[in-house]
Coordinates of C-alpha atoms and ligand atoms in Angstrom, one line a residue:
Chain A
M1 CA -0.6 47.8 31.7
A2 CA -2.0 44.3 32.2
E3 CA 0.4 41.5 31.6
R4 CA -0.8 39.4 28.6
I5 CA 1.9 36.8 28.1
R6 CA 4.2 35.5 30.6
L7 CA 7.0 32.9 30.2
E8 CA 8.7 31.5 33.3
G9 CA 11.8 29.3 32.9
V10 CA 10.7 27.9 29.6
G11 CA 13.1 25.2 28.3
K12 CA 13.0 23.1 25.2
S13 CA 15.3 20.4 23.8
F14 CA 15.3 18.8 20.4
A15 CA 16.9 15.3 20.5
G16 CA 18.9 16.2 23.6
R17 CA 20.1 19.6 22.3
R18 CA 18.9 22.5 24.4
V19 CA 17.3 25.0 22.1
L20 CA 15.6 27.1 24.8
D21 CA 17.2 27.5 28.2
A22 CA 15.2 29.0 31.1
V23 CA 13.6 31.8 29.1
D24 CA 11.6 34.4 31.1
L25 CA 9.6 36.9 29.3
S26 CA 6.7 39.1 30.0
V27 CA 4.6 40.9 27.4
A28 CA 2.1 43.5 28.4
A29 CA -1.2 44.0 26.6
H30 CA -0.7 46.2 23.5
E31 CA 3.0 45.8 23.7
V32 CA 5.2 44.9 20.8
V33 CA 8.2 42.8 21.7
C34 CA 10.8 42.1 19.0
L35 CA 13.0 39.0 19.2
I36 CA 16.4 39.3 17.6
G37 CA 19.3 36.9 17.5
A38 CA 21.5 34.8 15.2
S39 CA 20.1 32.0 13.1
G40 CA 19.5 28.9 15.3
S41 CA 19.3 30.9 18.5
G42 CA 15.8 29.6 19.2
K43 CA 13.7 32.6 18.1
S44 CA 11.1 30.6 16.1
T45 CA 11.0 27.9 18.8
L46 CA 10.3 30.4 21.4
L47 CA 7.5 31.9 19.3
R48 CA 6.0 28.5 18.6
C49 CA 6.0 27.5 22.3
I50 CA 3.7 30.4 23.0
N51 CA 0.9 29.1 20.8
R52 CA 1.9 25.4 21.4
L53 CA 3.0 24.6 17.9
V54 CA 6.0 23.4 19.9
E55 CA 5.4 22.0 23.4
A56 CA 7.8 23.4 26.0
D57 CA 9.6 20.8 28.1
E58 CA 10.1 23.0 31.1
G59 CA 8.6 26.1 32.7
R60 CA 5.3 27.8 32.4
I61 CA 3.6 29.9 29.7
L62 CA 0.6 31.9 30.7
L63 CA -1.8 33.9 28.7
D64 CA -3.8 36.4 30.8
G65 CA -2.6 34.4 33.8
E66 CA -3.9 31.1 32.6
P67 CA -1.5 28.3 31.5
V68 CA -1.7 27.9 27.8
D69 CA -1.9 24.1 28.1
G70 CA -4.4 24.3 30.9
P71 CA -8.2 23.7 30.8
A72 CA -9.0 27.4 30.5
F73 CA -8.5 27.4 26.7
G74 CA -9.9 24.0 25.8
R75 CA -8.7 22.6 22.5
T76 CA -9.1 25.6 20.3
G77 CA -9.4 28.6 22.6
L78 CA -5.7 29.4 22.5
Q79 CA -5.6 29.4 18.7
R80 CA -8.5 31.8 18.7
R81 CA -6.7 34.2 20.9
I82 CA -3.2 33.9 19.3
G83 CA -2.6 34.3 15.6
I84 CA 0.7 33.4 13.9
V85 CA 2.2 34.4 10.6
F86 CA 5.1 32.6 9.1
Q87 CA 8.1 33.6 7.0
S88 CA 6.9 31.3 4.1
Y89 CA 3.2 32.4 4.3
N90 CA 2.1 28.7 4.5
L91 CA -1.2 29.6 2.7
F92 CA -3.2 26.6 1.5
P93 CA -2.5 26.5 -2.2
H94 CA -5.6 24.5 -3.1
M95 CA -7.9 27.1 -1.5
T96 CA -8.8 30.5 -2.7
V97 CA -7.9 33.5 -0.6
L98 CA -11.4 33.5 0.8
G99 CA -11.2 29.8 1.5
N100 CA -7.9 30.3 3.4
V101 CA -9.3 33.1 5.5
T102 CA -12.6 31.5 6.4
L103 CA -11.3 28.0 7.0
A104 CA -10.6 28.4 10.8
P105 CA -13.7 30.5 11.6
R106 CA -16.0 28.0 9.8
R107 CA -14.4 24.6 10.5
V108 CA -12.9 25.3 13.9
H109 CA -15.2 27.8 15.5
G110 CA -18.4 27.0 13.8
V111 CA -19.1 30.5 12.4
P112 CA -21.8 30.3 9.8
R113 CA -20.5 30.6 6.2
A114 CA -22.2 33.9 5.4
E115 CA -20.9 35.5 8.5
A116 CA -17.4 34.1 8.1
E117 CA -17.2 35.4 4.5
A118 CA -18.5 38.8 5.5
T119 CA -15.8 39.1 8.1
A120 CA -13.2 37.9 5.6
H121 CA -14.3 40.4 2.9
R122 CA -14.2 43.2 5.5
L123 CA -10.7 42.2 6.6
L124 CA -9.4 41.7 3.0
A125 CA -10.7 45.1 2.1
E126 CA -9.0 46.6 5.1
F127 CA -5.7 45.2 3.9
G128 CA -6.2 46.1 0.3
M129 CA -6.9 42.6 -0.9
A130 CA -10.6 42.8 -1.6
E131 CA -10.2 42.1 -5.3
F132 CA -8.3 38.9 -4.7
A133 CA -10.8 37.1 -2.6
G134 CA -11.4 34.5 -5.4
S135 CA -7.8 34.1 -6.4
Y136 CA -5.5 31.2 -5.6
P137 CA -2.4 32.1 -3.6
E138 CA 0.1 31.2 -6.3
R139 CA -1.3 34.0 -8.5
L140 CA -0.4 36.6 -5.9
S141 CA 2.9 38.3 -5.2
G142 CA 4.9 37.5 -2.1
G143 CA 3.7 40.7 -0.4
Q144 CA 0.1 39.9 -1.3
Q145 CA 0.4 36.4 0.0
Q146 CA 1.8 37.6 3.3
R147 CA -1.0 40.1 3.6
V148 CA -3.5 37.2 3.1
A149 CA -1.6 35.2 5.7
I150 CA -2.0 38.1 8.1
V151 CA -5.7 38.4 7.4
R152 CA -6.1 34.7 7.9
A153 CA -4.4 35.0 11.3
L154 CA -6.7 37.9 12.2
A155 CA -9.9 36.2 11.0
T156 CA -10.7 34.6 14.4
G157 CA -10.2 37.9 16.1
P158 CA -7.1 37.2 18.1
D159 CA -5.6 39.8 20.5
V160 CA -2.1 38.4 20.3
L161 CA -0.1 38.1 17.0
L162 CA 3.1 36.2 16.6
L163 CA 5.2 37.1 13.6
D164 CA 8.1 35.0 12.5
E165 CA 10.3 36.8 10.1
V166 CA 7.3 37.8 8.0
T167 CA 9.4 39.8 5.5
A168 CA 12.4 37.5 5.2
A169 CA 11.0 35.8 2.0
L170 CA 10.0 39.0 0.3
D171 CA 11.7 41.0 -2.4
P172 CA 13.1 44.2 -1.0
E173 CA 10.5 46.4 -2.7
L174 CA 7.7 44.4 -1.1
I175 CA 9.0 44.5 2.5
G176 CA 7.7 48.0 3.1
E177 CA 4.1 47.2 2.5
V178 CA 4.1 44.3 5.0
L179 CA 6.0 46.3 7.6
R180 CA 3.5 49.2 7.2
I181 CA 0.7 46.7 8.0
V182 CA 2.5 45.5 11.1
R183 CA 2.9 49.1 12.2
G184 CA -0.8 49.6 11.6
L185 CA -1.6 46.6 13.8
K186 CA 0.5 48.0 16.6
D187 CA -1.4 51.3 16.3
A188 CA -4.7 49.3 16.5
G189 CA -3.5 48.0 19.8
M190 CA -2.5 44.4 18.9
T191 CA -0.1 42.7 21.3
M192 CA 2.7 41.3 19.2
V193 CA 5.8 39.2 19.5
V194 CA 7.9 39.7 16.4
V195 CA 10.9 37.8 15.3
T196 CA 12.7 40.0 12.8
H197 CA 16.0 40.6 11.0
E198 CA 14.8 44.1 10.1
M199 CA 16.7 46.0 12.8
G200 CA 15.4 49.3 11.5
F201 CA 11.9 48.1 11.9
A202 CA 12.6 46.7 15.4
R203 CA 14.0 50.1 16.4
D204 CA 10.9 51.9 15.0
V205 CA 8.1 49.7 16.2
A206 CA 9.2 47.7 19.2
D207 CA 8.4 48.7 22.7
R208 CA 11.1 46.3 23.8
V209 CA 13.7 44.3 22.0
C210 CA 15.0 41.0 23.3
F211 CA 18.3 39.6 22.1
L212 CA 18.3 35.8 22.1
D213 CA 21.6 33.9 22.1
A214 CA 21.8 30.1 22.3
G215 CA 18.3 29.7 23.7
R216 CA 18.7 32.4 26.4
I217 CA 17.5 36.0 26.5
V218 CA 20.8 37.6 27.3
E219 CA 19.6 41.2 27.0
S220 CA 16.4 43.1 26.7
G221 CA 15.3 46.7 26.8
P222 CA 13.8 49.6 24.9
P223 CA 15.2 49.7 21.3
A224 CA 17.1 52.9 21.9
A225 CA 19.0 51.4 24.8
L226 CA 19.6 48.0 23.2
F227 CA 20.7 49.3 19.9
G228 CA 22.4 52.4 21.2
A229 CA 24.2 51.0 24.2
P230 CA 24.1 47.3 24.3
E231 CA 25.5 46.0 27.6
H232 CA 26.2 42.4 26.9
P233 CA 29.3 41.6 24.8
R234 CA 27.3 39.0 22.8
T235 CA 24.7 41.6 21.9
R236 CA 27.4 44.0 20.9
R237 CA 29.1 41.4 18.7
F238 CA 25.8 40.4 17.1
L239 CA 24.8 44.0 16.3
Q240 CA 28.3 44.7 15.1
R241 CA 28.0 41.8 12.6
I242 CA 24.6 43.1 11.5
M243 CA 26.1 46.6 11.1
D244 CA 29.0 45.2 9.0
A245 CA 26.4 43.6 6.8
G246 CA 24.8 47.0 6.3
R247 CA 21.5 46.0 7.8
L248 CA 21.3 48.6 10.7
Chain B
M1 CA 29.5 46.0 -53.9
S2 CA 28.2 44.2 -51.0
L3 CA 27.5 40.5 -50.7
R4 CA 24.1 40.5 -52.3
P5 CA 22.1 37.3 -52.0
D6 CA 20.8 37.7 -55.5
A7 CA 24.2 37.0 -56.9
D8 CA 23.7 33.3 -56.5
A9 CA 19.9 33.3 -56.6
G10 CA 20.0 31.7 -60.0
G11 CA 18.1 33.5 -62.7
A12 CA 16.8 37.0 -63.3
P13 CA 13.4 36.9 -61.7
A14 CA 15.1 36.0 -58.4
R15 CA 13.7 39.0 -56.6
R16 CA 10.0 38.1 -56.9
P17 CA 9.8 34.4 -56.5
L18 CA 11.0 34.6 -53.0
P19 CA 7.6 33.9 -51.5
P20 CA 6.9 30.9 -53.7
R21 CA 10.3 29.5 -52.9
R22 CA 9.6 29.8 -49.2
R23 CA 6.3 28.1 -49.7
R24 CA 7.9 25.3 -51.5
G25 CA 10.4 25.0 -48.7
G26 CA 7.5 24.9 -46.2
W27 CA 5.8 22.2 -48.3
R28 CA 8.9 20.1 -48.3
A29 CA 9.5 20.6 -44.6
A30 CA 6.0 19.4 -43.9
V31 CA 6.0 16.4 -46.2
V32 CA 9.5 15.0 -46.2
P33 CA 9.6 13.8 -42.6
G34 CA 6.2 12.3 -43.1
V35 CA 7.3 10.4 -46.1
I36 CA 10.5 9.2 -44.3
S37 CA 8.5 8.1 -41.3
L38 CA 6.0 6.2 -43.5
A39 CA 8.8 4.6 -45.5
S40 CA 10.6 3.5 -42.4
L41 CA 7.4 2.1 -40.9
A42 CA 6.7 0.2 -44.0
A43 CA 10.3 -1.1 -44.2
V44 CA 10.4 -2.2 -40.5
F45 CA 7.0 -3.8 -40.4
G46 CA 7.3 -5.2 -43.9
A47 CA 10.5 -6.9 -42.9
L48 CA 9.0 -8.1 -39.7
G49 CA 5.9 -9.4 -41.6
W50 CA 8.0 -11.1 -44.2
W51 CA 10.2 -12.7 -41.6
I52 CA 7.3 -14.1 -39.6
G53 CA 5.5 -15.1 -42.8
S54 CA 8.5 -16.9 -44.0
A55 CA 8.4 -19.1 -40.9
E56 CA 7.6 -22.7 -41.7
Q57 CA 4.8 -22.9 -39.2
W58 CA 3.2 -19.5 -40.0
P59 CA 0.2 -20.8 -42.0
R60 CA -0.7 -23.2 -39.2
I61 CA -0.3 -20.5 -36.5
R62 CA -2.4 -18.1 -38.6
L63 CA -5.2 -20.6 -38.8
Q64 CA -5.0 -21.3 -35.0
F65 CA -4.6 -17.7 -33.7
F66 CA -5.9 -15.4 -36.4
N67 CA -8.8 -17.4 -37.7
L68 CA -11.5 -14.8 -38.6
E69 CA -14.3 -17.3 -38.3
A70 CA -13.2 -18.5 -34.9
M71 CA -12.8 -14.9 -33.8
Q72 CA -16.4 -14.1 -34.8
A73 CA -17.7 -17.3 -33.2
S74 CA -16.0 -16.6 -29.9
F75 CA -16.6 -12.9 -29.8
P76 CA -19.9 -12.8 -28.0
R77 CA -18.7 -15.0 -25.1
V78 CA -15.4 -13.3 -24.8
L79 CA -17.1 -9.9 -24.8
Q80 CA -19.4 -11.1 -22.1
G81 CA -16.4 -12.2 -20.1
F82 CA -14.8 -8.9 -20.8
W83 CA -17.8 -7.1 -19.3
V84 CA -17.3 -9.2 -16.2
S85 CA -13.6 -8.1 -16.2
M86 CA -14.5 -4.5 -16.4
R87 CA -17.0 -4.8 -13.6
I88 CA -14.4 -6.4 -11.4
W89 CA -12.0 -3.6 -12.4
V90 CA -14.4 -0.8 -11.4
T91 CA -15.5 -2.4 -8.2
A92 CA -11.9 -3.2 -7.2
L93 CA -10.9 0.4 -8.1
V94 CA -13.5 2.0 -5.8
F95 CA -12.6 -0.2 -2.9
I96 CA -8.9 0.1 -3.4
A97 CA -9.1 3.9 -3.6
L98 CA -11.0 4.1 -0.3
W99 CA -9.3 1.4 1.6
A100 CA -5.8 2.6 0.7
L101 CA -6.8 6.1 1.7
V102 CA -7.8 4.8 5.1
L103 CA -4.5 2.9 5.4
A104 CA -2.5 5.9 4.3
V105 CA -4.3 8.3 6.6
L106 CA -3.9 6.0 9.6
R107 CA -0.3 5.7 8.9
S108 CA 0.3 9.5 8.5
L109 CA -1.6 10.7 11.6
R110 CA 0.9 11.8 14.2
A111 CA -0.9 11.8 17.5
P112 CA 0.7 9.2 19.9
W113 CA -2.5 7.2 20.4
F114 CA -2.5 6.3 16.7
L115 CA 0.7 4.3 17.2
P116 CA -1.0 0.8 17.3
F117 CA -2.8 1.7 14.0
R118 CA 0.3 2.9 12.4
L119 CA 2.0 -0.3 13.3
M120 CA -0.8 -2.4 12.0
V121 CA -0.8 -0.5 8.7
V122 CA 3.0 -0.9 8.3
I123 CA 2.7 -4.7 8.9
Y124 CA -0.3 -4.9 6.5
I125 CA 1.6 -3.1 3.8
D126 CA 4.8 -5.2 4.3
I127 CA 2.8 -8.4 4.1
F128 CA 0.7 -7.7 1.1
R129 CA 3.3 -6.0 -1.0
G130 CA 5.5 -9.0 -0.4
I131 CA 3.1 -11.6 -1.9
P132 CA 2.7 -11.9 -5.6
A133 CA -0.9 -10.9 -6.7
L134 CA -1.4 -14.2 -8.4
L135 CA -0.6 -16.1 -5.2
L136 CA -3.0 -13.9 -3.2
V137 CA -5.7 -14.6 -5.8
L138 CA -5.2 -18.3 -5.6
L139 CA -5.1 -18.3 -1.8
F140 CA -8.2 -16.1 -1.4
G141 CA -10.1 -17.7 -4.3
F142 CA -9.6 -21.3 -3.3
G143 CA -8.8 -21.0 0.5
I144 CA -11.4 -18.7 1.9
P145 CA -14.5 -20.2 0.2
A146 CA -13.5 -23.5 1.6
L147 CA -13.8 -22.1 5.1
N148 CA -17.5 -21.5 4.4
L149 CA -17.5 -18.3 6.4
P150 CA -21.0 -17.6 7.6
G151 CA -22.6 -14.4 6.2
L152 CA -20.1 -14.0 3.4
P153 CA -20.4 -15.0 -0.3
N154 CA -18.3 -18.1 -1.3
S155 CA -17.8 -17.2 -4.9
G156 CA -14.4 -16.9 -6.5
L157 CA -15.5 -13.7 -8.0
F158 CA -16.0 -12.1 -4.6
W159 CA -12.8 -13.4 -3.0
G160 CA -10.8 -12.9 -6.1
T161 CA -11.8 -9.3 -6.1
V162 CA -11.1 -9.0 -2.4
A163 CA -7.6 -10.4 -3.1
M164 CA -7.0 -7.7 -5.7
V165 CA -8.2 -5.0 -3.3
V166 CA -6.0 -6.3 -0.5
C167 CA -3.0 -6.5 -2.7
Y168 CA -3.4 -3.2 -4.7
S169 CA -4.4 -1.2 -1.6
A170 CA -1.0 -1.9 -0.1
Y171 CA 0.7 -0.3 -3.1
V172 CA -1.8 2.5 -3.4
A173 CA -1.6 3.3 0.3
E174 CA 2.2 3.8 -0.2
I175 CA 1.5 6.1 -3.1
Y176 CA -1.0 8.2 -1.1
R177 CA 1.5 8.3 1.7
S178 CA 4.3 9.6 -0.5
G179 CA 1.8 12.3 -1.6
I180 CA 1.0 13.2 2.0
D181 CA 4.7 13.3 2.9
A182 CA 5.4 15.6 0.0
V183 CA 3.1 18.3 1.5
H184 CA 5.3 20.9 3.1
E185 CA 5.7 20.8 6.9
G186 CA 4.5 24.4 7.0
Q187 CA 1.1 23.4 6.0
W188 CA 0.7 21.2 9.1
A189 CA 2.0 24.1 11.2
A190 CA -0.4 26.6 9.7
A191 CA -3.4 24.3 10.1
K192 CA -2.5 23.5 13.7
A193 CA -1.9 27.2 14.5
L194 CA -5.4 27.9 13.2
G195 CA -6.8 25.4 15.6
L196 CA -7.6 22.6 13.2
S197 CA -7.5 19.1 14.8
E198 CA -5.2 16.6 13.3
W199 CA -8.1 15.0 11.5
Q200 CA -9.3 18.3 10.1
T201 CA -5.8 19.2 9.1
M202 CA -5.6 16.0 7.1
L203 CA -9.1 16.5 5.5
Y204 CA -9.0 20.1 4.6
A205 CA -5.3 21.0 4.3
I206 CA -3.2 17.9 3.5
L207 CA -5.2 15.4 1.6
P208 CA -6.4 17.6 -1.2
Q209 CA -2.7 18.5 -1.9
A210 CA -1.5 15.0 -1.5
L211 CA -4.1 13.6 -3.9
R212 CA -3.1 16.2 -6.5
N213 CA 0.5 15.2 -6.0
V214 CA 0.0 11.6 -6.7
L215 CA -2.7 11.7 -9.4
P216 CA -0.4 10.6 -12.2
A217 CA 0.9 7.7 -10.2
L218 CA -2.6 6.7 -9.4
M219 CA -3.6 6.8 -13.0
N220 CA -0.9 4.3 -13.8
I221 CA -2.2 2.0 -11.1
V222 CA -5.7 2.2 -12.7
V223 CA -4.3 1.1 -16.0
A224 CA -2.2 -1.7 -14.5
L225 CA -5.3 -3.0 -12.5
Q226 CA -7.4 -3.0 -15.7
K227 CA -5.1 -5.7 -17.0
D228 CA -4.4 -7.5 -13.8
V229 CA -8.0 -8.4 -13.2
A230 CA -7.3 -11.1 -15.7
L231 CA -5.6 -12.9 -12.9
L232 CA -9.0 -13.9 -11.5
S233 CA -9.4 -16.3 -14.4
V234 CA -7.1 -18.7 -12.6
I235 CA -9.7 -19.3 -9.9
G236 CA -12.4 -19.9 -12.4
V237 CA -14.0 -16.4 -12.6
R238 CA -15.6 -16.3 -16.1
D239 CA -13.8 -13.1 -17.2
A240 CA -12.6 -12.4 -20.7
V241 CA -9.5 -14.6 -20.4
R242 CA -11.5 -17.5 -18.9
E243 CA -14.1 -17.4 -21.6
A244 CA -11.4 -17.3 -24.2
Q245 CA -9.7 -20.3 -22.7
I246 CA -13.0 -22.2 -22.5
Y247 CA -13.5 -21.6 -26.2
T248 CA -9.9 -22.7 -26.9
A249 CA -10.4 -25.9 -25.0
Q250 CA -13.5 -26.7 -26.9
T251 CA -12.3 -26.0 -30.4
F252 CA -8.5 -26.2 -30.2
N253 CA -8.4 -22.8 -31.8
Y254 CA -6.6 -19.9 -30.0
S255 CA -8.2 -17.0 -31.9
S256 CA -10.4 -16.3 -28.9
L257 CA -7.3 -15.3 -27.0
I258 CA -6.5 -12.7 -29.6
V259 CA -10.0 -11.4 -29.3
A260 CA -9.5 -11.1 -25.5
A261 CA -6.2 -9.4 -26.1
G262 CA -7.8 -7.0 -28.5
L263 CA -10.5 -6.1 -26.1
F264 CA -8.1 -5.4 -23.3
M265 CA -6.1 -3.2 -25.6
L266 CA -9.1 -1.3 -26.7
A267 CA -9.8 -0.6 -23.0
T268 CA -6.4 0.2 -21.7
I269 CA -5.0 2.3 -24.5
P270 CA -7.5 5.2 -23.9
M271 CA -6.8 4.9 -20.2
A272 CA -3.1 5.0 -20.8
R273 CA -3.5 8.1 -22.9
L274 CA -5.7 9.7 -20.2
A275 CA -2.9 8.9 -17.7
D276 CA -0.3 10.5 -19.9
W277 CA -2.5 13.5 -20.3
V278 CA -3.0 13.8 -16.5
T279 CA 0.7 13.5 -16.0
R280 CA 1.4 16.2 -18.6
A281 CA -1.3 18.5 -17.2
D282 CA 0.2 18.0 -13.7
R283 CA 3.7 18.8 -14.9
A284 CA 2.4 22.0 -16.6
R285 CA 0.7 23.0 -13.4
R286 CA 3.8 22.5 -11.4
L287 CA 6.0 24.5 -13.8
Q288 CA 3.4 27.2 -13.7
G289 CA 3.3 27.2 -10.0
A290 CA 7.1 27.3 -9.8
G291 CA 7.4 30.1 -12.4
Ligands
ATP1 N1 11.3 20.4 15.0 C1 12.7 20.4 15.3 N2 13.4 19.3 15.4 C2 14.7 19.3 15.7 N3 15.4 20.4 15.8 C3 14.8 21.6 15.7 C4 13.4 21.6 15.4 N4 13.0 22.9 15.3 C5 14.1 23.7 15.5 N5 15.2 22.9 15.8 C6 16.6 23.3 16.1 O1 16.5 24.2 17.1 C7 17.4 25.3 16.9 C8 16.7 26.6 17.0 O2 15.8 26.7 15.9 P1 14.9 27.9 15.6 O3 14.2 27.7 14.4 O4 14.1 28.2 16.9 O5 16.0 29.0 15.4 P2 15.8 30.5 14.9 O6 16.4 31.4 15.9 O7 14.4 30.8 14.6 O8 16.7 30.5 13.6 P3 16.4 31.2 12.2 O9 16.8 32.7 12.4 O10 17.3 30.5 11.3 O11 14.9 31.1 11.9 C9 18.1 25.0 15.5 O12 19.3 24.5 15.7 C10 17.2 24.0 14.9 O13 17.9 23.2 14.1
MG2 MG1 13.3 31.0 12.8

């Protein structure tokens, strides 16, 4: 399969503290890669480097062979190709669901209003949110808000999706509905990099799991191998802790 | 056998009159606090009135400050001045709101090439928050017209208003900025991830929330400015205060000042109530949002 995303020796420091250290990662088209690791290990930072929410200090990040900070993508091309969904939804509270979903297509990519809204309605319907197009985010449940955030990320038609602990802020009974959607996106062929604490979900859905520790990918492999027979002692310790907490 | 309430209900028909009794209780509950409030009002203000009235000089003061005839005589001129005050108020408001917004946005944009602007705004705010408004009005009102700047009006009205705008915009810019800073970091990230430029992020994502955040604080500024425009009287602008003073100087009667005070009160009290209402509505909205 064609390589979609490639990270070569990516490093990032915040105020002199190394948060990412020479990270190499390759994600094929339609592949789902899950990033796991302790809090503070740099998972979010790694994800945010890919769509340039955070600028890497070192190394190269390529999308389809082109540097993400190169001229190939212009100012907004990268954002069109890569969508991101956050743990805390980050919907715009002063806009309706429809306003949230059509903002980028209309204001960034110049899609005419009628067309942008038609796309939005179609996507909202697809994710069971058709009736909430006119609602404000605060009226929705956490799961519904996260679905809107996913629709917003999909509205510009990206082929890569970055998910940063998208279920971590949800009540347990709402986690399932969002995970089902992520599984559906995988089946539809979306390339995804997923930061998650849901080990069961990672085992189910991931093509590959990467374990991040102190800004380095210390181990990666198919979920069966990584969860079944972790090689690195740090991976083992991390998984042991998760298991003790009853989350695997 | 049990502890029946009718044992101490007082009288045979105790079963039935329960509703009337309750109604009487309700009537009392409604009226008694009202009566107490009224009595206490009357007592406090009565005592105050008696105390002032017993002052040796009260009859003279009453003639000089609360002379109905003088009030009537000065009213048209003071009202005319008041109309000038209110026009200054509205004009200044518009320019303060806009100019402060420009300052706050310049200060809040993060791209490196905005650094010189950020610096300039910081200096501007430091300078003009540090100078008393009255001094600014005097400096602008007397100083700049003396320069005879080509192409600009020389009136105290113009430069006094500019002084108010310059001074107040420094405060209001800080209010705006606190509202911008209060918008969650995730909103910036979300907007940037969607491809919005920094300027678009500000316009579509941040400012609407920021303005909503600071609306109560802004309303209070609006009320404060409504009174502070009286400062322009010191540079000869013929506003309500100035007109009242002119009348005072001509007749040696101060009742016109009371007229001016009354007019300002008439204008600010509804504004203050509106500000309270906005604050309450805002708090209700926040509670609802949190709940
Ligand atoms: N903008 C920033 N400025 C300074 N330090 C930061 C910034 N963003 C992240 N960090 C630091 O970098 C480290 C890695 O953060 P990151 O958010 O990538 O971790 P994470 O693996 O996603 O953790 P979590 O599971 O808690 O989300 C943390 O110590 C964090 O404090
Ligand atoms: Mg994180």
